[in-house]
Amino acid sequence: MFHKILIANRGEIACRVIGTARAMGVRTVAVYSDADVSARHVAMADEAVHIGGPRPVDSYLRGAAIIAAAQATGAEAIHPGYGFLSENPDFVEAVEAAGLVFIGPSAAAIRAMGLKDAAKALMAQAGVPVVPGYHGADQDPAHLAQAAAAIGYPILIKAVAGGGGKGMRRVDDPAEFATALDSAKAEAAGAFGNDAVLIEKYVETPRHIEVQVFGDGRRAVHLFERDCSLQRRHQKVIEEAPAPGMTDEMRAAMGQAAVRAAEAIGYAGAGTVEFIVDASRGLRPDGFWFMEMNTRLQVEHPVTEAITGIDLVAWQLRVASGEDLPCAQEDLAITGHAFEARLYAEDVAAGFLPATGRLVHLRFPQYARADTGVRAGDEISPWYDPMIAKIIVHGPTRAVALRKLADALDQTQVAGSVTNLSFLRRLAAHPRFAAGDMDTGLIARDQEMLAQADAPSSHHYALAAVAALGLDGAAGPLAGFTLWAPLQRQVVLRYAGEVITAVVTRDPAGPWQVALDQTAHAVARDGNGWCIDGAKVLAEVVVTGGAAHVFWADAQSFEIVDPLAVAGQVSDGAGQVGAPMPGLVKAVFVAKGDHVTAGDRLAVMEAMKMEHALRAPRDGIVAEVLVDVGVQVAAGAPLIILAEHDA
Ligand code: ADP
């Protein structure tokens, strides 16, 4: 076994690999960019080497710098994680030429599967069913149109070098073929520098079912299937293992096809053979076709680990260090059912737009596996994939595991960025998903229902008000109400631009009475939770950085506009007005030379989906406006400088 390995990656996958290496007594070296100086994977590793700027091309894609880091630290092998250099055969060759071990397949195996057309031809030769279609070299538009007609509509145009759903177009009508072909080719040329396409039959009611394989370069085994049919824009959201409705017969057929695929290319390490399945008539052994092989560890590998009890990274290290396959096919079995949900910093309603932000509060469920690359206080930066964590649950049956998933999502708390958590909660409760009756179009069909997030209820406001005033018991039962202070206090909360004033009155014997604009509630602490109007509520409230976050049902965040608490902006004596949190500058109302009075609106920022007015801390003259509308700024960034009147 290796003494020391280097992980050529970041985020949750780097942390996950380091965890297993540590459990095996293997020392670890992390690499990091300028944006990741204090990242979790750097903190977890035994050593860390800086490899460049925040852009991936300046750091995590710099193969030579990574190899030099391994040599300088005495690492014997490199684990590539997924993404970045993990499927780059030139990198594999460079690693080997430097006398190091690449923890993964050979460069030749990666090349064989690198282009979808060549991979399909190879698989057809090995007797693996492939999606009917044309994957030849003739790229003449007339020839491709003819091929599409011969296959029969609907068809799918796919970039041979494709990935992430790019360069892919579904065509239902022959009259639209030419336009779709042009746009697919243009997208493929831009994304992959290769505009070649293939034509495939579009499988109706498609399910994405993939098989985990593992090889030692000679033999391969499969570790059963994962169902990844819950997708948005051809990207996976929730994965599970095994696939609902899978029969022993079809599992055996798919498993054998996947093993044939792996053995045909002398595969070493963990890989995934992806199939598209026609679910219109149930799962049948003649209803699956090879799509592509991913020659690396997949994001969703933990569901396979959960049902097999095998640590796939441990197997990767053992096989890469020269051991044979750790077990035979007969030794592998499925126990129970597992789900994984991908928690992202993203704005679902805006079309799953990636988001950024400092995670001012972060808590993962107690009874679930959470693979993450961030801690509370860390930043989701614009440079990399905005995944916050993967939440993985396992149960004896699918129904129990799904209940555990819903519960784990309810217990997950994130503040500081918009996330897809409400979306995941709705998805986990979707009746067709619960019935195991899904296809890759489920999310798109019910997008509107899944993307909506509930507005805060008066209960959310009441809890936020009590916590914002520091009355949530953290500092003792009567904190905030002293003998000489008034028995009534008020706090102004802002949500989506709307302002509500809450008046909280002390009742010496009982709960706080919280009067809102339209209604009133009696609020008290009850153990670790709360009691509202006499009923127990399993809510938690966290106050950070001028906001109150209520974690209950769909979590809600309120800006606290109480002048006694947080003024809602950062300013210093010299008259510098800064950004109170990372966000977007939406409007600037002043220009250099303007006279302003204390309290005047100077600018508006948008953060956490809320508009936030920045006001003049005192009278003065605008000496400098340092930002423009539309600019994304970091917390504390100076925005406007005020000079004294007579300056
Ligand atoms: P990429 O490499 O760009 O991710 P894939 O070939 O893996 O592309 O396909 C991505 C997704 O597109 C699949 O998971 C599936 O949802 C859908 N898809 C691909 N091929 C077909 C097909 N022939 N019929 C129906 N859906 C398909």
mmCIF file of N, CA and C in Angstrom, residues 434-526:
data_model
loop_
_atom_site.group_PDB
_atom_site.id
_atom_site.type_symbol
_atom_site.label_atom_id
_atom_site.label_comp_id
_atom_site.label_asym_id
_atom_site.label_seq_id
_atom_site.Cartn_x
_atom_site.Cartn_y
_atom_site.Cartn_z
ATOM 1 N N ALA A 434 -42.177 8.658 -5.164
ATOM 2 C CA ALA A 434 -42.410 7.742 -4.040
ATOM 3 C C ALA A 434 -42.848 6.378 -4.559
ATOM 4 N N ALA A 435 -43.595 6.370 -5.663
ATOM 5 C CA ALA A 435 -44.075 5.109 -6.222
ATOM 6 C C ALA A 435 -43.005 4.432 -7.081
ATOM 7 N N GLY A 436 -41.849 5.086 -7.252
ATOM 8 C CA GLY A 436 -40.786 4.517 -8.082
ATOM 9 C C GLY A 436 -41.127 4.604 -9.561
ATOM 10 N N ASP A 437 -42.069 5.478 -9.880
ATOM 11 C CA ASP A 437 -42.577 5.576 -11.246
ATOM 12 C C ASP A 437 -42.069 6.880 -11.854
ATOM 13 N N MET A 438 -40.754 6.919 -12.164
ATOM 14 C CA MET A 438 -40.237 8.183 -12.712
ATOM 15 C C MET A 438 -39.476 7.925 -13.997
ATOM 16 N N ASP A 439 -39.304 8.997 -14.770
ATOM 17 C CA ASP A 439 -38.465 8.954 -15.956
ATOM 18 C C ASP A 439 -37.700 10.268 -15.966
ATOM 19 N N THR A 440 -36.824 10.447 -16.947
ATOM 20 C CA THR A 440 -35.943 11.619 -16.902
ATOM 21 C C THR A 440 -36.695 12.929 -17.130
ATOM 22 N N GLY A 441 -37.979 12.854 -17.520
ATOM 23 C CA GLY A 441 -38.749 14.076 -17.750
ATOM 24 C C GLY A 441 -39.564 14.531 -16.549
ATOM 25 N N LEU A 442 -39.496 13.789 -15.429
ATOM 26 C CA LEU A 442 -40.375 14.104 -14.287
ATOM 27 C C LEU A 442 -40.177 15.526 -13.774
ATOM 28 N N ILE A 443 -38.923 15.932 -13.564
ATOM 29 C CA ILE A 443 -38.678 17.264 -12.989
ATOM 30 C C ILE A 443 -39.179 18.349 -13.938
ATOM 31 N N ALA A 444 -38.874 18.221 -15.234
ATOM 32 C CA ALA A 444 -39.283 19.256 -16.190
ATOM 33 C C ALA A 444 -40.802 19.383 -16.242
ATOM 34 N N ARG A 445 -41.503 18.255 -16.154
ATOM 35 C CA ARG A 445 -42.971 18.306 -16.227
ATOM 36 C C ARG A 445 -43.567 19.028 -15.022
ATOM 37 N N ASP A 446 -42.984 18.808 -13.841
ATOM 38 C CA ASP A 446 -43.559 19.388 -12.624
ATOM 39 C C ASP A 446 -42.707 20.517 -12.065
ATOM 40 N N GLN A 447 -41.916 21.101 -12.941
ATOM 41 C CA GLN A 447 -40.957 22.131 -12.541
ATOM 42 C C GLN A 447 -41.593 23.252 -11.703
ATOM 43 N N GLU A 448 -42.768 23.687 -12.144
ATOM 44 C CA GLU A 448 -43.378 24.838 -11.473
ATOM 45 C C GLU A 448 -43.706 24.510 -10.017
ATOM 46 N N MET A 449 -44.317 23.353 -9.817
ATOM 47 C CA MET A 449 -44.674 22.938 -8.464
ATOM 48 C C MET A 449 -43.415 22.709 -7.626
ATOM 49 N N LEU A 450 -42.388 22.101 -8.245
ATOM 50 C CA LEU A 450 -41.179 21.766 -7.491
ATOM 51 C C LEU A 450 -40.355 23.006 -7.155
ATOM 52 N N ALA A 451 -40.434 24.026 -8.014
ATOM 53 C CA ALA A 451 -39.567 25.195 -7.829
ATOM 54 C C ALA A 451 -40.167 26.211 -6.864
ATOM 55 N N GLN A 452 -41.451 26.086 -6.613
ATOM 56 C CA GLN A 452 -42.036 27.119 -5.754
ATOM 57 C C GLN A 452 -41.564 26.900 -4.315
ATOM 58 N N ALA A 453 -41.311 27.979 -3.615
ATOM 59 C CA ALA A 453 -40.957 27.871 -2.200
ATOM 60 C C ALA A 453 -42.022 28.646 -1.440
ATOM 61 N N ASP A 454 -42.426 28.101 -0.295
ATOM 62 C CA ASP A 454 -43.472 28.777 0.468
ATOM 63 C C ASP A 454 -42.991 30.122 0.982
ATOM 64 N N ALA A 455 -43.891 31.101 1.027
ATOM 65 C CA ALA A 455 -43.588 32.381 1.675
ATOM 66 C C ALA A 455 -43.634 32.150 3.188
ATOM 67 N N PRO A 456 -42.967 32.994 3.952
ATOM 68 C CA PRO A 456 -42.975 32.777 5.402
ATOM 69 C C PRO A 456 -44.375 32.933 5.989
ATOM 70 N N SER A 457 -44.682 32.132 6.989
ATOM 71 C CA SER A 457 -45.953 32.243 7.703
ATOM 72 C C SER A 457 -45.759 33.212 8.866
ATOM 73 N N SER A 458 -46.846 33.567 9.532
ATOM 74 C CA SER A 458 -46.726 34.461 10.697
ATOM 75 C C SER A 458 -45.933 33.773 11.806
ATOM 76 N N HIS A 459 -45.946 32.437 11.816
ATOM 77 C CA HIS A 459 -45.123 31.714 12.800
ATOM 78 C C HIS A 459 -43.636 31.988 12.560
ATOM 79 N N HIS A 460 -43.236 31.960 11.283
ATOM 80 C CA HIS A 460 -41.840 32.259 10.967
ATOM 81 C C HIS A 460 -41.483 33.666 11.456
ATOM 82 N N TYR A 461 -42.365 34.619 11.185
ATOM 83 C CA TYR A 461 -42.092 36.002 11.611
ATOM 84 C C TYR A 461 -41.976 36.096 13.135
ATOM 85 N N ALA A 462 -42.906 35.420 13.838
ATOM 86 C CA ALA A 462 -42.914 35.510 15.300
ATOM 87 C C ALA A 462 -41.625 34.940 15.884
ATOM 88 N N LEU A 463 -41.181 33.788 15.345
ATOM 89 C CA LEU A 463 -39.943 33.177 15.841
ATOM 90 C C LEU A 463 -38.744 34.063 15.517
ATOM 91 N N ALA A 464 -38.728 34.613 14.302
ATOM 92 C CA ALA A 464 -37.614 35.486 13.913
ATOM 93 C C ALA A 464 -37.553 36.702 14.832
ATOM 94 N N ALA A 465 -38.725 37.264 15.183
ATOM 95 C CA ALA A 465 -38.759 38.466 16.021
ATOM 96 C C ALA A 465 -38.187 38.180 17.403
ATOM 97 N N VAL A 466 -38.615 37.079 18.005
ATOM 98 C CA VAL A 466 -38.145 36.741 19.358
ATOM 99 C C VAL A 466 -36.627 36.495 19.338
ATOM 100 N N ALA A 467 -36.161 35.761 18.331
ATOM 101 C CA ALA A 467 -34.728 35.480 18.246
ATOM 102 C C ALA A 467 -33.933 36.741 17.920
ATOM 103 N N ALA A 468 -34.470 37.577 17.056
ATOM 104 C CA ALA A 468 -33.750 38.796 16.674
ATOM 105 C C ALA A 468 -33.534 39.707 17.879
ATOM 106 N N LEU A 469 -34.445 39.636 18.825
ATOM 107 C CA LEU A 469 -34.300 40.462 20.029
ATOM 108 C C LEU A 469 -33.456 39.765 21.092
ATOM 109 N N GLY A 470 -32.919 38.603 20.767
ATOM 110 C CA GLY A 470 -32.060 37.902 21.720
ATOM 111 C C GLY A 470 -32.838 37.260 22.846
ATOM 112 N N LEU A 471 -34.117 36.957 22.601
ATOM 113 C CA LEU A 471 -34.970 36.416 23.660
ATOM 114 C C LEU A 471 -35.141 34.910 23.544
ATOM 115 N N ASP A 472 -34.270 34.265 22.746
ATOM 116 C CA ASP A 472 -34.481 32.842 22.502
ATOM 117 C C ASP A 472 -33.841 31.951 23.545
ATOM 118 N N GLY A 473 -33.481 32.554 24.680
ATOM 119 C CA GLY A 473 -33.038 31.723 25.786
ATOM 120 C C GLY A 473 -31.563 31.440 25.799
ATOM 121 N N ALA A 474 -30.876 31.772 24.708
ATOM 122 C CA ALA A 474 -29.449 31.482 24.648
ATOM 123 C C ALA A 474 -28.712 32.195 25.780
ATOM 124 N N ALA A 475 -29.166 33.383 26.149
ATOM 125 C CA ALA A 475 -28.482 34.163 27.177
ATOM 126 C C ALA A 475 -29.305 34.238 28.470
ATOM 127 N N GLY A 476 -30.091 33.207 28.735
ATOM 128 C CA GLY A 476 -30.881 33.181 29.964
ATOM 129 C C GLY A 476 -32.303 33.624 29.708
ATOM 130 N N PRO A 477 -33.233 33.208 30.581
ATOM 131 C CA PRO A 477 -34.657 33.400 30.315
ATOM 132 C C PRO A 477 -35.090 34.869 30.198
ATOM 133 N N LEU A 478 -34.424 35.756 30.895
ATOM 134 C CA LEU A 478 -34.900 37.142 30.855
ATOM 135 C C LEU A 478 -33.941 38.062 30.119
ATOM 136 N N ALA A 479 -33.045 37.481 29.338
ATOM 137 C CA ALA A 479 -32.098 38.305 28.599
ATOM 138 C C ALA A 479 -32.855 39.278 27.713
ATOM 139 N N GLY A 480 -32.355 40.471 27.631
ATOM 140 C CA GLY A 480 -33.003 41.457 26.773
ATOM 141 C C GLY A 480 -34.044 42.265 27.512
ATOM 142 N N PHE A 481 -34.544 41.745 28.620
ATOM 143 C CA PHE A 481 -35.501 42.506 29.427
ATOM 144 C C PHE A 481 -34.886 42.704 30.803
ATOM 145 N N THR A 482 -34.410 43.880 31.069
ATOM 146 C CA THR A 482 -33.791 44.121 32.356
ATOM 147 C C THR A 482 -34.734 44.983 33.174
ATOM 148 N N LEU A 483 -34.414 45.106 34.443
ATOM 149 C CA LEU A 483 -35.287 45.858 35.342
ATOM 150 C C LEU A 483 -35.539 47.270 34.837
ATOM 151 N N TRP A 484 -34.457 47.843 34.270
ATOM 152 C CA TRP A 484 -34.604 49.249 33.879
ATOM 153 C C TRP A 484 -34.976 49.418 32.410
ATOM 154 N N ALA A 485 -35.126 48.295 31.693
ATOM 155 C CA ALA A 485 -35.501 48.406 30.289
ATOM 156 C C ALA A 485 -37.025 48.311 30.169
ATOM 157 N N PRO A 486 -37.567 48.839 29.094
ATOM 158 C CA PRO A 486 -39.015 48.764 28.922
ATOM 159 C C PRO A 486 -39.469 47.313 28.821
ATOM 160 N N LEU A 487 -40.722 47.059 29.144
ATOM 161 C CA LEU A 487 -41.246 45.708 29.101
ATOM 162 C C LEU A 487 -41.763 45.358 27.713
ATOM 163 N N GLN A 488 -41.536 46.278 26.817
ATOM 164 C CA GLN A 488 -41.990 46.016 25.464
ATOM 165 C C GLN A 488 -40.862 46.402 24.520
ATOM 166 N N ARG A 489 -40.571 45.558 23.551
ATOM 167 C CA ARG A 489 -39.548 45.927 22.566
ATOM 168 C C ARG A 489 -40.064 45.623 21.171
ATOM 169 N N GLN A 490 -39.489 46.320 20.215
ATOM 170 C CA GLN A 490 -39.942 46.040 18.857
ATOM 171 C C GLN A 490 -38.775 45.826 17.917
ATOM 172 N N VAL A 491 -39.037 45.092 16.874
ATOM 173 C CA VAL A 491 -38.007 44.800 15.889
ATOM 174 C C VAL A 491 -38.668 44.867 14.509
ATOM 175 N N VAL A 492 -37.883 45.389 13.568
ATOM 176 C CA VAL A 492 -38.395 45.481 12.198
ATOM 177 C C VAL A 492 -37.723 44.383 11.366
ATOM 178 N N LEU A 493 -38.538 43.586 10.718
ATOM 179 C CA LEU A 493 -38.022 42.494 9.888
ATOM 180 C C LEU A 493 -38.362 42.774 8.436
ATOM 181 N N ARG A 494 -37.399 42.470 7.566
ATOM 182 C CA ARG A 494 -37.670 42.683 6.146
ATOM 183 C C ARG A 494 -37.544 41.359 5.405
ATOM 184 N N TYR A 495 -38.549 41.075 4.572
ATOM 185 C CA TYR A 495 -38.535 39.862 3.750
ATOM 186 C C TYR A 495 -38.974 40.255 2.347
ATOM 187 N N ALA A 496 -38.163 39.938 1.356
ATOM 188 C CA ALA A 496 -38.476 40.238 -0.054
ATOM 189 C C ALA A 496 -38.930 41.679 -0.225
ATOM 190 N N GLY A 497 -38.234 42.605 0.442
ATOM 191 C CA GLY A 497 -38.535 44.020 0.268
ATOM 192 C C GLY A 497 -39.665 44.519 1.155
ATOM 193 N N GLU A 498 -40.450 43.598 1.739
ATOM 194 C CA GLU A 498 -41.577 43.995 2.597
ATOM 195 C C GLU A 498 -41.106 44.087 4.044
ATOM 196 N N VAL A 499 -41.599 45.117 4.724
ATOM 197 C CA VAL A 499 -41.163 45.333 6.099
ATOM 198 C C VAL A 499 -42.314 45.069 7.057
ATOM 199 N N ILE A 500 -42.027 44.352 8.126
ATOM 200 C CA ILE A 500 -43.044 44.090 9.162
ATOM 201 C C ILE A 500 -42.451 44.489 10.509
ATOM 202 N N THR A 501 -43.242 45.174 11.321
ATOM 203 C CA THR A 501 -42.794 45.516 12.664
ATOM 204 C C THR A 501 -43.436 44.544 13.643
ATOM 205 N N ALA A 502 -42.614 43.912 14.448
ATOM 206 C CA ALA A 502 -43.121 42.987 15.462
ATOM 207 C C ALA A 502 -42.931 43.626 16.825
ATOM 208 N N VAL A 503 -43.959 43.604 17.640
ATOM 209 C CA VAL A 503 -43.869 44.143 19.001
ATOM 210 C C VAL A 503 -43.923 42.965 19.971
ATOM 211 N N VAL A 504 -42.861 42.848 20.780
ATOM 212 C CA VAL A 504 -42.761 41.706 21.685
ATOM 213 C C VAL A 504 -42.945 42.198 23.117
ATOM 214 N N THR A 505 -43.884 41.597 23.812
ATOM 215 C CA THR A 505 -44.191 42.007 25.178
ATOM 216 C C THR A 505 -43.855 40.880 26.126
ATOM 217 N N ARG A 506 -43.327 41.288 27.285
ATOM 218 C CA ARG A 506 -42.936 40.279 28.266
ATOM 219 C C ARG A 506 -44.112 39.953 29.157
ATOM 220 N N ASP A 507 -44.358 38.682 29.295
ATOM 221 C CA ASP A 507 -45.337 38.210 30.269
ATOM 222 C C ASP A 507 -44.523 37.434 31.300
ATOM 223 N N PRO A 508 -44.362 37.971 32.511
ATOM 224 C CA PRO A 508 -43.421 37.378 33.474
ATOM 225 C C PRO A 508 -43.669 35.888 33.709
ATOM 226 N N ALA A 509 -44.883 35.453 33.627
ATOM 227 C CA ALA A 509 -45.167 34.058 33.949
ATOM 228 C C ALA A 509 -45.213 33.165 32.721
ATOM 229 N N GLY A 510 -45.369 33.742 31.571
ATOM 230 C CA GLY A 510 -45.639 32.888 30.415
ATOM 231 C C GLY A 510 -44.816 33.244 29.207
ATOM 232 N N PRO A 511 -45.336 32.947 28.054
ATOM 233 C CA PRO A 511 -44.598 33.155 26.802
ATOM 234 C C PRO A 511 -44.494 34.622 26.398
ATOM 235 N N TRP A 512 -43.619 34.884 25.410
ATOM 236 C CA TRP A 512 -43.573 36.217 24.818
ATOM 237 C C TRP A 512 -44.819 36.407 23.957
ATOM 238 N N GLN A 513 -45.418 37.583 24.060
ATOM 239 C CA GLN A 513 -46.541 37.895 23.188
ATOM 240 C C GLN A 513 -45.984 38.675 21.999
ATOM 241 N N VAL A 514 -46.116 38.139 20.808
ATOM 242 C CA VAL A 514 -45.558 38.786 19.620
ATOM 243 C C VAL A 514 -46.703 39.309 18.753
ATOM 244 N N ALA A 515 -46.811 40.649 18.658
ATOM 245 C CA ALA A 515 -47.850 41.244 17.822
ATOM 246 C C ALA A 515 -47.244 41.599 16.471
ATOM 247 N N LEU A 516 -47.840 41.059 15.399
ATOM 248 C CA LEU A 516 -47.398 41.375 14.041
ATOM 249 C C LEU A 516 -48.431 42.316 13.418
ATOM 250 N N ASP A 517 -48.273 42.661 12.151
ATOM 251 C CA ASP A 517 -49.209 43.600 11.531
ATOM 252 C C ASP A 517 -50.657 43.123 11.639
ATOM 253 N N GLN A 518 -50.887 41.864 11.283
ATOM 254 C CA GLN A 518 -52.261 41.369 11.178
ATOM 255 C C GLN A 518 -52.658 40.435 12.315
ATOM 256 N N THR A 519 -51.655 39.884 12.980
ATOM 257 C CA THR A 519 -51.971 38.788 13.897
ATOM 258 C C THR A 519 -51.018 38.805 15.095
ATOM 259 N N ALA A 520 -51.260 37.930 16.051
ATOM 260 C CA ALA A 520 -50.382 37.865 17.227
ATOM 261 C C ALA A 520 -50.174 36.406 17.606
ATOM 262 N N HIS A 521 -49.003 36.114 18.191
ATOM 263 C CA HIS A 521 -48.727 34.751 18.641
ATOM 264 C C HIS A 521 -48.071 34.779 20.010
ATOM 265 N N ALA A 522 -48.314 33.722 20.773
ATOM 266 C CA ALA A 522 -47.608 33.523 22.040
ATOM 267 C C ALA A 522 -46.472 32.548 21.766
ATOM 268 N N VAL A 523 -45.238 32.987 22.046
ATOM 269 C CA VAL A 523 -44.060 32.187 21.685
ATOM 270 C C VAL A 523 -43.242 31.867 22.928
ATOM 271 N N ALA A 524 -42.872 30.607 23.100
ATOM 272 C CA ALA A 524 -42.021 30.225 24.233
ATOM 273 C C ALA A 524 -41.038 29.166 23.790
ATOM 274 N N ARG A 525 -39.932 29.039 24.510
ATOM 275 C CA ARG A 525 -39.004 27.936 24.256
ATOM 276 C C ARG A 525 -39.613 26.663 24.826
ATOM 277 N N ASP A 526 -39.338 25.561 24.195
ATOM 278 C CA ASP A 526 -39.836 24.283 24.686
ATOM 279 C C ASP A 526 -38.728 23.266 24.446
#
